[in-house]
Amino acid sequence: MPLDPIAQGDPHVPAHNEERAAINALNERIEDKITIPAGLQTGDLLVWDGIQLVSTETRFFEGEGRPDGNVGAPVGSRYIDKTGAQGAVEWVKRAGGSTNVGWICLAGDTGWRDISAIIDRGNGTIHTAQIRRIGHLVDFYLDVTMPSNKTTTWTLFSTMPGFSPGIDRYGTLTDNQELAANGSYINNLGSIAFTGVLGGKRDRYSGTWSTSDAWPSPLPGAGT
């Protein structure tokens, strides 16, 4: 609201009125510069198009919890999960139109997960079994004394949702000590298996691969 002129009885009328006129002019300029577009929605961003502020087609959200299945937005929108649920913090909408599906995680880290308890170990010994996902990359590490009752194909676990390579990958795991199996593979669903197991031998294996899986929920195993 513009400031009214000072009453004529004020001994400093001209100076005060000039000051108020300057304030009024400044307010008018500010109002001209920050005209807010009508019809804004939650998550809209404002950008300067060279003439005026306009709202973006994509949107930005922040909340507590994951957006996949919960937040509808146009493709290209971003979301920040302030809780970092399952280690996922930043998301982008890649598909699904303006629905609540099609979100993928841009910045996430599950941390190392101890999965020794979910391995079908036979009569072997699992010294260490850990898996970790950072973004789209998966790291796996295994320290094992091979079981003697699984000398052909030994499948450590059936599937690992959120960590699968999407295609069958043979020889993916690198032997780090002594040859305790003839070969290794990870199938498209995330099962890890050894062929030609040499029972009683201890060995260490590691592997890294990419995944297009949705971010895992819940996380496997236990945090380390």
PDB file of C-alpha atoms in Angstrom:
ATOM      1  CA  MET A   1       0.000   0.000   0.000  1.00  0.00           C
ATOM      2  CA  PRO A   2       1.472   3.449  -0.956  1.00  0.00           C
ATOM      3  CA  LEU A   3       2.510   5.759   1.873  1.00  0.00           C
ATOM      4  CA  ASP A   4       0.231   8.815   2.225  1.00  0.00           C
ATOM      5  CA  PRO A   5       1.737  12.347   2.145  1.00  0.00           C
ATOM      6  CA  ILE A   6       2.652  13.956   5.441  1.00  0.00           C
ATOM      7  CA  ALA A   7       0.068  16.343   6.896  1.00  0.00           C
ATOM      8  CA  GLN A   8       0.699  19.981   5.977  1.00  0.00           C
ATOM      9  CA  GLY A   9       1.234  20.885   9.632  1.00  0.00           C
ATOM     10  CA  ASP A  10       4.520  18.964   9.719  1.00  0.00           C
ATOM     11  CA  PRO A  11       7.467  21.425   9.700  1.00  0.00           C
ATOM     12  CA  HIS A  12       9.441  19.088   7.430  1.00  0.00           C
ATOM     13  CA  VAL A  13       6.705  18.380   4.892  1.00  0.00           C
ATOM     14  CA  PRO A  14       8.786  18.616   1.670  1.00  0.00           C
ATOM     15  CA  ALA A  15      11.613  16.350   2.886  1.00  0.00           C
ATOM     16  CA  HIS A  16       9.282  13.754   4.370  1.00  0.00           C
ATOM     17  CA  ASN A  17       7.028  13.730   1.319  1.00  0.00           C
ATOM     18  CA  GLU A  18      10.019  13.314  -1.013  1.00  0.00           C
ATOM     19  CA  GLU A  19      11.143  10.369   1.097  1.00  0.00           C
ATOM     20  CA  ARG A  20       7.705   8.772   0.969  1.00  0.00           C
ATOM     21  CA  ALA A  21       7.455   9.369  -2.784  1.00  0.00           C
ATOM     22  CA  ALA A  22      10.810   7.605  -3.282  1.00  0.00           C
ATOM     23  CA  ILE A  23       9.640   4.654  -1.185  1.00  0.00           C
ATOM     24  CA  ASN A  24       6.412   4.427  -3.185  1.00  0.00           C
ATOM     25  CA  ALA A  25       8.351   4.498  -6.484  1.00  0.00           C
ATOM     26  CA  LEU A  26      10.690   1.760  -5.257  1.00  0.00           C
ATOM     27  CA  ASN A  27       7.769  -0.426  -4.173  1.00  0.00           C
ATOM     28  CA  GLU A  28       6.186  -0.037  -7.604  1.00  0.00           C
ATOM     29  CA  ARG A  29       9.406  -1.151  -9.296  1.00  0.00           C
ATOM     30  CA  ILE A  30       9.698  -4.183  -6.975  1.00  0.00           C
ATOM     31  CA  GLU A  31       6.096  -5.185  -7.716  1.00  0.00           C
ATOM     32  CA  ASP A  32       6.818  -4.914 -11.435  1.00  0.00           C
ATOM     33  CA  LYS A  33       9.838  -7.213 -11.143  1.00  0.00           C
ATOM     34  CA  ILE A  34       8.344  -9.975  -8.962  1.00  0.00           C
ATOM     35  CA  THR A  35       4.947 -10.513 -10.497  1.00  0.00           C
ATOM     36  CA  ILE A  36       4.110 -14.111  -9.621  1.00  0.00           C
ATOM     37  CA  PRO A  37       2.470 -16.222 -12.352  1.00  0.00           C
ATOM     38  CA  ALA A  38      -1.038 -17.430 -11.613  1.00  0.00           C
ATOM     39  CA  GLY A  39      -1.955 -21.082 -11.158  1.00  0.00           C
ATOM     40  CA  LEU A  40       1.213 -22.261  -9.437  1.00  0.00           C
ATOM     41  CA  GLN A  41       1.285 -25.827  -8.101  1.00  0.00           C
ATOM     42  CA  THR A  42       3.295 -27.451  -5.337  1.00  0.00           C
ATOM     43  CA  GLY A  43       6.827 -28.025  -6.583  1.00  0.00           C
ATOM     44  CA  ASP A  44       6.764 -25.391  -9.372  1.00  0.00           C
ATOM     45  CA  LEU A  45       9.969 -23.414  -9.869  1.00  0.00           C
ATOM     46  CA  LEU A  46      10.164 -19.824 -11.128  1.00  0.00           C
ATOM     47  CA  VAL A  47      12.659 -18.828 -13.822  1.00  0.00           C
ATOM     48  CA  TRP A  48      13.355 -15.530 -15.573  1.00  0.00           C
ATOM     49  CA  ASP A  49      12.626 -15.826 -19.314  1.00  0.00           C
ATOM     50  CA  GLY A  50      14.215 -12.463 -20.111  1.00  0.00           C
ATOM     51  CA  ILE A  51      10.985 -10.535 -19.671  1.00  0.00           C
ATOM     52  CA  GLN A  52       9.179 -11.979 -16.681  1.00  0.00           C
ATOM     53  CA  LEU A  53       9.119 -14.796 -14.160  1.00  0.00           C
ATOM     54  CA  VAL A  54       7.479 -17.960 -15.466  1.00  0.00           C
ATOM     55  CA  SER A  55       6.909 -21.377 -13.884  1.00  0.00           C
ATOM     56  CA  THR A  56       8.869 -24.368 -15.126  1.00  0.00           C
ATOM     57  CA  GLU A  57       7.220 -27.425 -16.665  1.00  0.00           C
ATOM     58  CA  THR A  58       9.276 -29.729 -14.468  1.00  0.00           C
ATOM     59  CA  ARG A  59       8.910 -29.507 -10.704  1.00  0.00           C
ATOM     60  CA  PHE A  60      11.010 -29.808  -7.569  1.00  0.00           C
ATOM     61  CA  PHE A  61       9.872 -31.555  -4.401  1.00  0.00           C
ATOM     62  CA  GLU A  62      11.275 -32.433  -1.023  1.00  0.00           C
ATOM     63  CA  GLY A  63       9.671 -34.652   1.544  1.00  0.00           C
ATOM     64  CA  GLU A  64      10.121 -37.492   3.986  1.00  0.00           C
ATOM     65  CA  GLY A  65      10.149 -40.862   2.265  1.00  0.00           C
ATOM     66  CA  ARG A  66      10.601 -42.140  -1.276  1.00  0.00           C
ATOM     67  CA  PRO A  67       8.682 -40.601  -4.206  1.00  0.00           C
ATOM     68  CA  ASP A  68       8.244 -43.787  -6.267  1.00  0.00           C
ATOM     69  CA  GLY A  69       4.562 -44.680  -6.116  1.00  0.00           C
ATOM     70  CA  ASN A  70       3.804 -41.636  -3.968  1.00  0.00           C
ATOM     71  CA  VAL A  71       4.545 -38.358  -5.815  1.00  0.00           C
ATOM     72  CA  GLY A  72       3.049 -37.489  -9.196  1.00  0.00           C
ATOM     73  CA  ALA A  73       5.147 -35.181 -11.377  1.00  0.00           C
ATOM     74  CA  PRO A  74       6.109 -34.518 -15.023  1.00  0.00           C
ATOM     75  CA  VAL A  75       9.135 -36.298 -16.502  1.00  0.00           C
ATOM     76  CA  GLY A  76      12.357 -34.473 -15.594  1.00  0.00           C
ATOM     77  CA  SER A  77      11.181 -33.403 -12.131  1.00  0.00           C
ATOM     78  CA  ARG A  78      13.427 -33.801  -9.086  1.00  0.00           C
ATOM     79  CA  TYR A  79      12.763 -34.952  -5.548  1.00  0.00           C
ATOM     80  CA  ILE A  80      14.859 -34.835  -2.369  1.00  0.00           C
ATOM     81  CA  ASP A  81      14.078 -37.349   0.369  1.00  0.00           C
ATOM     82  CA  LYS A  82      15.098 -35.627   3.608  1.00  0.00           C
ATOM     83  CA  THR A  83      15.106 -38.966   5.441  1.00  0.00           C
ATOM     84  CA  GLY A  84      17.339 -40.744   2.904  1.00  0.00           C
ATOM     85  CA  ALA A  85      15.154 -43.857   3.102  1.00  0.00           C
ATOM     86  CA  GLN A  86      17.146 -47.002   2.211  1.00  0.00           C
ATOM     87  CA  GLY A  87      20.114 -44.705   1.522  1.00  0.00           C
ATOM     88  CA  ALA A  88      18.410 -42.909  -1.405  1.00  0.00           C
ATOM     89  CA  VAL A  89      18.450 -39.090  -1.235  1.00  0.00           C
ATOM     90  CA  GLU A  90      17.944 -37.555  -4.705  1.00  0.00           C
ATOM     91  CA  TRP A  91      15.503 -38.781  -7.371  1.00  0.00           C
ATOM     92  CA  VAL A  92      14.605 -37.811 -10.950  1.00  0.00           C
ATOM     93  CA  LYS A  93      11.396 -38.598 -12.844  1.00  0.00           C
ATOM     94  CA  ARG A  94      12.465 -40.486 -15.994  1.00  0.00           C
ATOM     95  CA  ALA A  95       9.226 -42.016 -17.293  1.00  0.00           C
ATOM     96  CA  GLY A  96       5.516 -42.444 -16.599  1.00  0.00           C
ATOM     97  CA  GLY A  97       4.170 -39.096 -17.807  1.00  0.00           C
ATOM     98  CA  SER A  98       2.789 -37.109 -14.867  1.00  0.00           C
ATOM     99  CA  THR A  99       1.966 -40.185 -12.762  1.00  0.00           C
ATOM    100  CA  ASN A 100       3.720 -41.245  -9.563  1.00  0.00           C
ATOM    101  CA  VAL A 101       5.784 -43.983 -11.255  1.00  0.00           C
ATOM    102  CA  GLY A 102       9.018 -43.735 -13.235  1.00  0.00           C
ATOM    103  CA  TRP A 103      11.232 -42.246 -10.500  1.00  0.00           C
ATOM    104  CA  ILE A 104      14.876 -43.378 -10.396  1.00  0.00           C
ATOM    105  CA  CYS A 105      17.463 -42.665  -7.733  1.00  0.00           C
ATOM    106  CA  LEU A 106      20.276 -40.286  -8.719  1.00  0.00           C
ATOM    107  CA  ALA A 107      22.130 -40.117  -5.411  1.00  0.00           C
ATOM    108  CA  GLY A 108      21.931 -43.162  -3.169  1.00  0.00           C
ATOM    109  CA  ASP A 109      24.216 -45.432  -1.162  1.00  0.00           C
ATOM    110  CA  THR A 110      22.988 -48.553   0.619  1.00  0.00           C
ATOM    111  CA  GLY A 111      26.244 -48.835   2.531  1.00  0.00           C
ATOM    112  CA  TRP A 112      27.850 -52.244   2.894  1.00  0.00           C
ATOM    113  CA  ARG A 113      25.237 -54.888   3.677  1.00  0.00           C
ATOM    114  CA  ASP A 114      26.217 -58.117   5.418  1.00  0.00           C
ATOM    115  CA  ILE A 115      24.357 -60.855   3.496  1.00  0.00           C
ATOM    116  CA  SER A 116      26.136 -63.870   5.013  1.00  0.00           C
ATOM    117  CA  ALA A 117      22.921 -64.946   6.777  1.00  0.00           C
ATOM    118  CA  ILE A 118      20.945 -65.262   3.524  1.00  0.00           C
ATOM    119  CA  ILE A 119      23.483 -67.412   1.641  1.00  0.00           C
ATOM    120  CA  ASP A 120      22.765 -71.114   1.125  1.00  0.00           C
ATOM    121  CA  ARG A 121      26.163 -72.120   2.487  1.00  0.00           C
ATOM    122  CA  GLY A 122      25.778 -75.916   2.532  1.00  0.00           C
ATOM    123  CA  ASN A 123      28.507 -77.312   4.780  1.00  0.00           C
ATOM    124  CA  GLY A 124      30.883 -74.518   3.824  1.00  0.00           C
ATOM    125  CA  THR A 125      31.799 -71.457   5.862  1.00  0.00           C
ATOM    126  CA  ILE A 126      30.997 -67.863   4.961  1.00  0.00           C
ATOM    127  CA  HIS A 127      33.662 -65.675   6.551  1.00  0.00           C
ATOM    128  CA  THR A 128      32.487 -62.439   4.914  1.00  0.00           C
ATOM    129  CA  ALA A 129      29.725 -61.714   2.400  1.00  0.00           C
ATOM    130  CA  GLN A 130      28.927 -58.088   1.645  1.00  0.00           C
ATOM    131  CA  ILE A 131      27.135 -56.182  -1.076  1.00  0.00           C
ATOM    132  CA  ARG A 132      26.743 -52.460  -1.680  1.00  0.00           C
ATOM    133  CA  ARG A 133      24.981 -50.262  -4.231  1.00  0.00           C
ATOM    134  CA  ILE A 134      26.028 -46.680  -4.984  1.00  0.00           C
ATOM    135  CA  GLY A 135      23.868 -45.119  -7.677  1.00  0.00           C
ATOM    136  CA  HIS A 136      23.777 -47.699 -10.482  1.00  0.00           C
ATOM    137  CA  LEU A 137      26.958 -49.547  -9.461  1.00  0.00           C
ATOM    138  CA  VAL A 138      27.021 -52.692  -7.326  1.00  0.00           C
ATOM    139  CA  ASP A 139      30.050 -54.029  -5.394  1.00  0.00           C
ATOM    140  CA  PHE A 140      30.175 -57.562  -4.015  1.00  0.00           C
ATOM    141  CA  TYR A 141      32.790 -59.221  -1.790  1.00  0.00           C
ATOM    142  CA  LEU A 142      32.927 -62.825  -0.573  1.00  0.00           C
ATOM    143  CA  ASP A 143      35.386 -64.661   1.696  1.00  0.00           C
ATOM    144  CA  VAL A 144      34.405 -68.335   1.790  1.00  0.00           C
ATOM    145  CA  THR A 145      35.527 -71.858   2.572  1.00  0.00           C
ATOM    146  CA  MET A 146      33.841 -73.812  -0.203  1.00  0.00           C
ATOM    147  CA  PRO A 147      31.259 -76.470   0.733  1.00  0.00           C
ATOM    148  CA  SER A 148      32.094 -80.074  -0.134  1.00  0.00           C
ATOM    149  CA  ASN A 149      28.419 -81.000  -0.580  1.00  0.00           C
ATOM    150  CA  LYS A 150      27.925 -78.554  -3.472  1.00  0.00           C
ATOM    151  CA  THR A 151      30.643 -79.561  -5.906  1.00  0.00           C
ATOM    152  CA  THR A 152      28.731 -78.826  -9.131  1.00  0.00           C
ATOM    153  CA  THR A 153      26.731 -75.579  -9.425  1.00  0.00           C
ATOM    154  CA  TRP A 154      26.419 -73.797  -6.095  1.00  0.00           C
ATOM    155  CA  THR A 155      23.889 -70.943  -6.037  1.00  0.00           C
ATOM    156  CA  LEU A 156      24.609 -68.632  -3.125  1.00  0.00           C
ATOM    157  CA  PHE A 157      21.122 -67.080  -3.216  1.00  0.00           C
ATOM    158  CA  SER A 158      18.231 -67.146  -5.664  1.00  0.00           C
ATOM    159  CA  THR A 159      17.702 -63.451  -6.462  1.00  0.00           C
ATOM    160  CA  MET A 160      18.900 -60.067  -5.256  1.00  0.00           C
ATOM    161  CA  PRO A 161      16.256 -57.426  -6.214  1.00  0.00           C
ATOM    162  CA  GLY A 162      17.785 -53.988  -6.602  1.00  0.00           C
ATOM    163  CA  PHE A 163      21.236 -55.412  -7.394  1.00  0.00           C
ATOM    164  CA  SER A 164      20.756 -57.499 -10.552  1.00  0.00           C
ATOM    165  CA  PRO A 165      22.736 -56.809 -13.761  1.00  0.00           C
ATOM    166  CA  GLY A 166      19.729 -57.368 -16.037  1.00  0.00           C
ATOM    167  CA  ILE A 167      21.693 -59.831 -18.212  1.00  0.00           C
ATOM    168  CA  ASP A 168      23.548 -63.082 -17.509  1.00  0.00           C
ATOM    169  CA  ARG A 169      27.181 -62.291 -16.724  1.00  0.00           C
ATOM    170  CA  TYR A 170      29.740 -65.101 -16.673  1.00  0.00           C
ATOM    171  CA  GLY A 171      33.123 -64.904 -14.987  1.00  0.00           C
ATOM    172  CA  THR A 172      31.988 -61.722 -13.249  1.00  0.00           C
ATOM    173  CA  LEU A 173      33.620 -62.490  -9.895  1.00  0.00           C
ATOM    174  CA  THR A 174      37.386 -62.197  -9.632  1.00  0.00           C
ATOM    175  CA  ASP A 175      39.299 -64.871  -7.720  1.00  0.00           C
ATOM    176  CA  ASN A 176      41.626 -63.184  -5.226  1.00  0.00           C
ATOM    177  CA  GLN A 177      43.469 -66.062  -3.547  1.00  0.00           C
ATOM    178  CA  GLU A 178      43.392 -69.670  -4.823  1.00  0.00           C
ATOM    179  CA  LEU A 179      41.209 -71.238  -7.473  1.00  0.00           C
ATOM    180  CA  ALA A 180      38.340 -72.821  -5.508  1.00  0.00           C
ATOM    181  CA  ALA A 181      35.844 -73.055  -8.395  1.00  0.00           C
ATOM    182  CA  ASN A 182      35.993 -73.445 -12.164  1.00  0.00           C
ATOM    183  CA  GLY A 183      33.774 -70.456 -12.869  1.00  0.00           C
ATOM    184  CA  SER A 184      31.275 -67.920 -11.550  1.00  0.00           C
ATOM    185  CA  TYR A 185      28.256 -66.159 -12.933  1.00  0.00           C
ATOM    186  CA  ILE A 186      25.501 -63.728 -12.018  1.00  0.00           C
ATOM    187  CA  ASN A 187      22.208 -64.241 -13.819  1.00  0.00           C
ATOM    188  CA  ASN A 188      19.890 -61.495 -14.995  1.00  0.00           C
ATOM    189  CA  LEU A 189      17.854 -61.585 -11.745  1.00  0.00           C
ATOM    190  CA  GLY A 190      20.852 -61.248  -9.462  1.00  0.00           C
ATOM    191  CA  SER A 191      21.544 -64.860  -8.491  1.00  0.00           C
ATOM    192  CA  ILE A 192      25.249 -65.538  -7.874  1.00  0.00           C
ATOM    193  CA  ALA A 193      26.575 -69.040  -8.454  1.00  0.00           C
ATOM    194  CA  PHE A 194      29.837 -70.988  -8.740  1.00  0.00           C
ATOM    195  CA  THR A 195      30.481 -73.962 -11.019  1.00  0.00           C
ATOM    196  CA  GLY A 196      32.957 -76.774 -10.386  1.00  0.00           C
ATOM    197  CA  VAL A 197      33.231 -76.052  -6.670  1.00  0.00           C
ATOM    198  CA  LEU A 198      36.336 -77.483  -4.964  1.00  0.00           C
ATOM    199  CA  GLY A 199      35.116 -78.305  -1.457  1.00  0.00           C
ATOM    200  CA  GLY A 200      37.188 -77.296   1.554  1.00  0.00           C
ATOM    201  CA  LYS A 201      39.206 -74.634  -0.227  1.00  0.00           C
ATOM    202  CA  ARG A 202      39.096 -71.078   1.066  1.00  0.00           C
ATOM    203  CA  ASP A 203      38.981 -68.244  -1.429  1.00  0.00           C
ATOM    204  CA  ARG A 204      38.063 -64.596  -1.779  1.00  0.00           C
ATOM    205  CA  TYR A 205      36.014 -63.143  -4.617  1.00  0.00           C
ATOM    206  CA  SER A 206      34.960 -59.664  -5.636  1.00  0.00           C
ATOM    207  CA  GLY A 207      32.915 -58.187  -8.460  1.00  0.00           C
ATOM    208  CA  THR A 208      31.442 -54.914  -9.715  1.00  0.00           C
ATOM    209  CA  TRP A 209      28.565 -54.449 -12.150  1.00  0.00           C
ATOM    210  CA  SER A 210      25.886 -51.944 -13.123  1.00  0.00           C
ATOM    211  CA  THR A 211      22.164 -52.327 -12.513  1.00  0.00           C
ATOM    212  CA  SER A 212      18.978 -50.752 -13.835  1.00  0.00           C
ATOM    213  CA  ASP A 213      16.857 -52.128 -10.989  1.00  0.00           C
ATOM    214  CA  ALA A 214      14.601 -49.875  -8.969  1.00  0.00           C
ATOM    215  CA  TRP A 215      16.194 -48.806  -5.714  1.00  0.00           C
ATOM    216  CA  PRO A 216      15.905 -51.748  -3.282  1.00  0.00           C
ATOM    217  CA  SER A 217      13.298 -51.768  -0.546  1.00  0.00           C
ATOM    218  CA  PRO A 218      13.838 -53.300   1.911  1.00  0.00           C
ATOM    219  CA  LEU A 219      17.613 -53.531   1.906  1.00  0.00           C
ATOM    220  CA  PRO A 220      19.042 -57.067   2.073  1.00  0.00           C
ATOM    221  CA  GLY A 221      20.924 -58.405   5.054  1.00  0.00           C
ATOM    222  CA  ALA A 222      22.148 -56.151   7.837  1.00  0.00           C
ATOM    223  CA  GLY A 223      24.045 -52.863   7.872  1.00  0.00           C
ATOM    224  CA  THR A 224      27.732 -52.999   8.718  1.00  0.00           C
TER     225      THR A 224
END
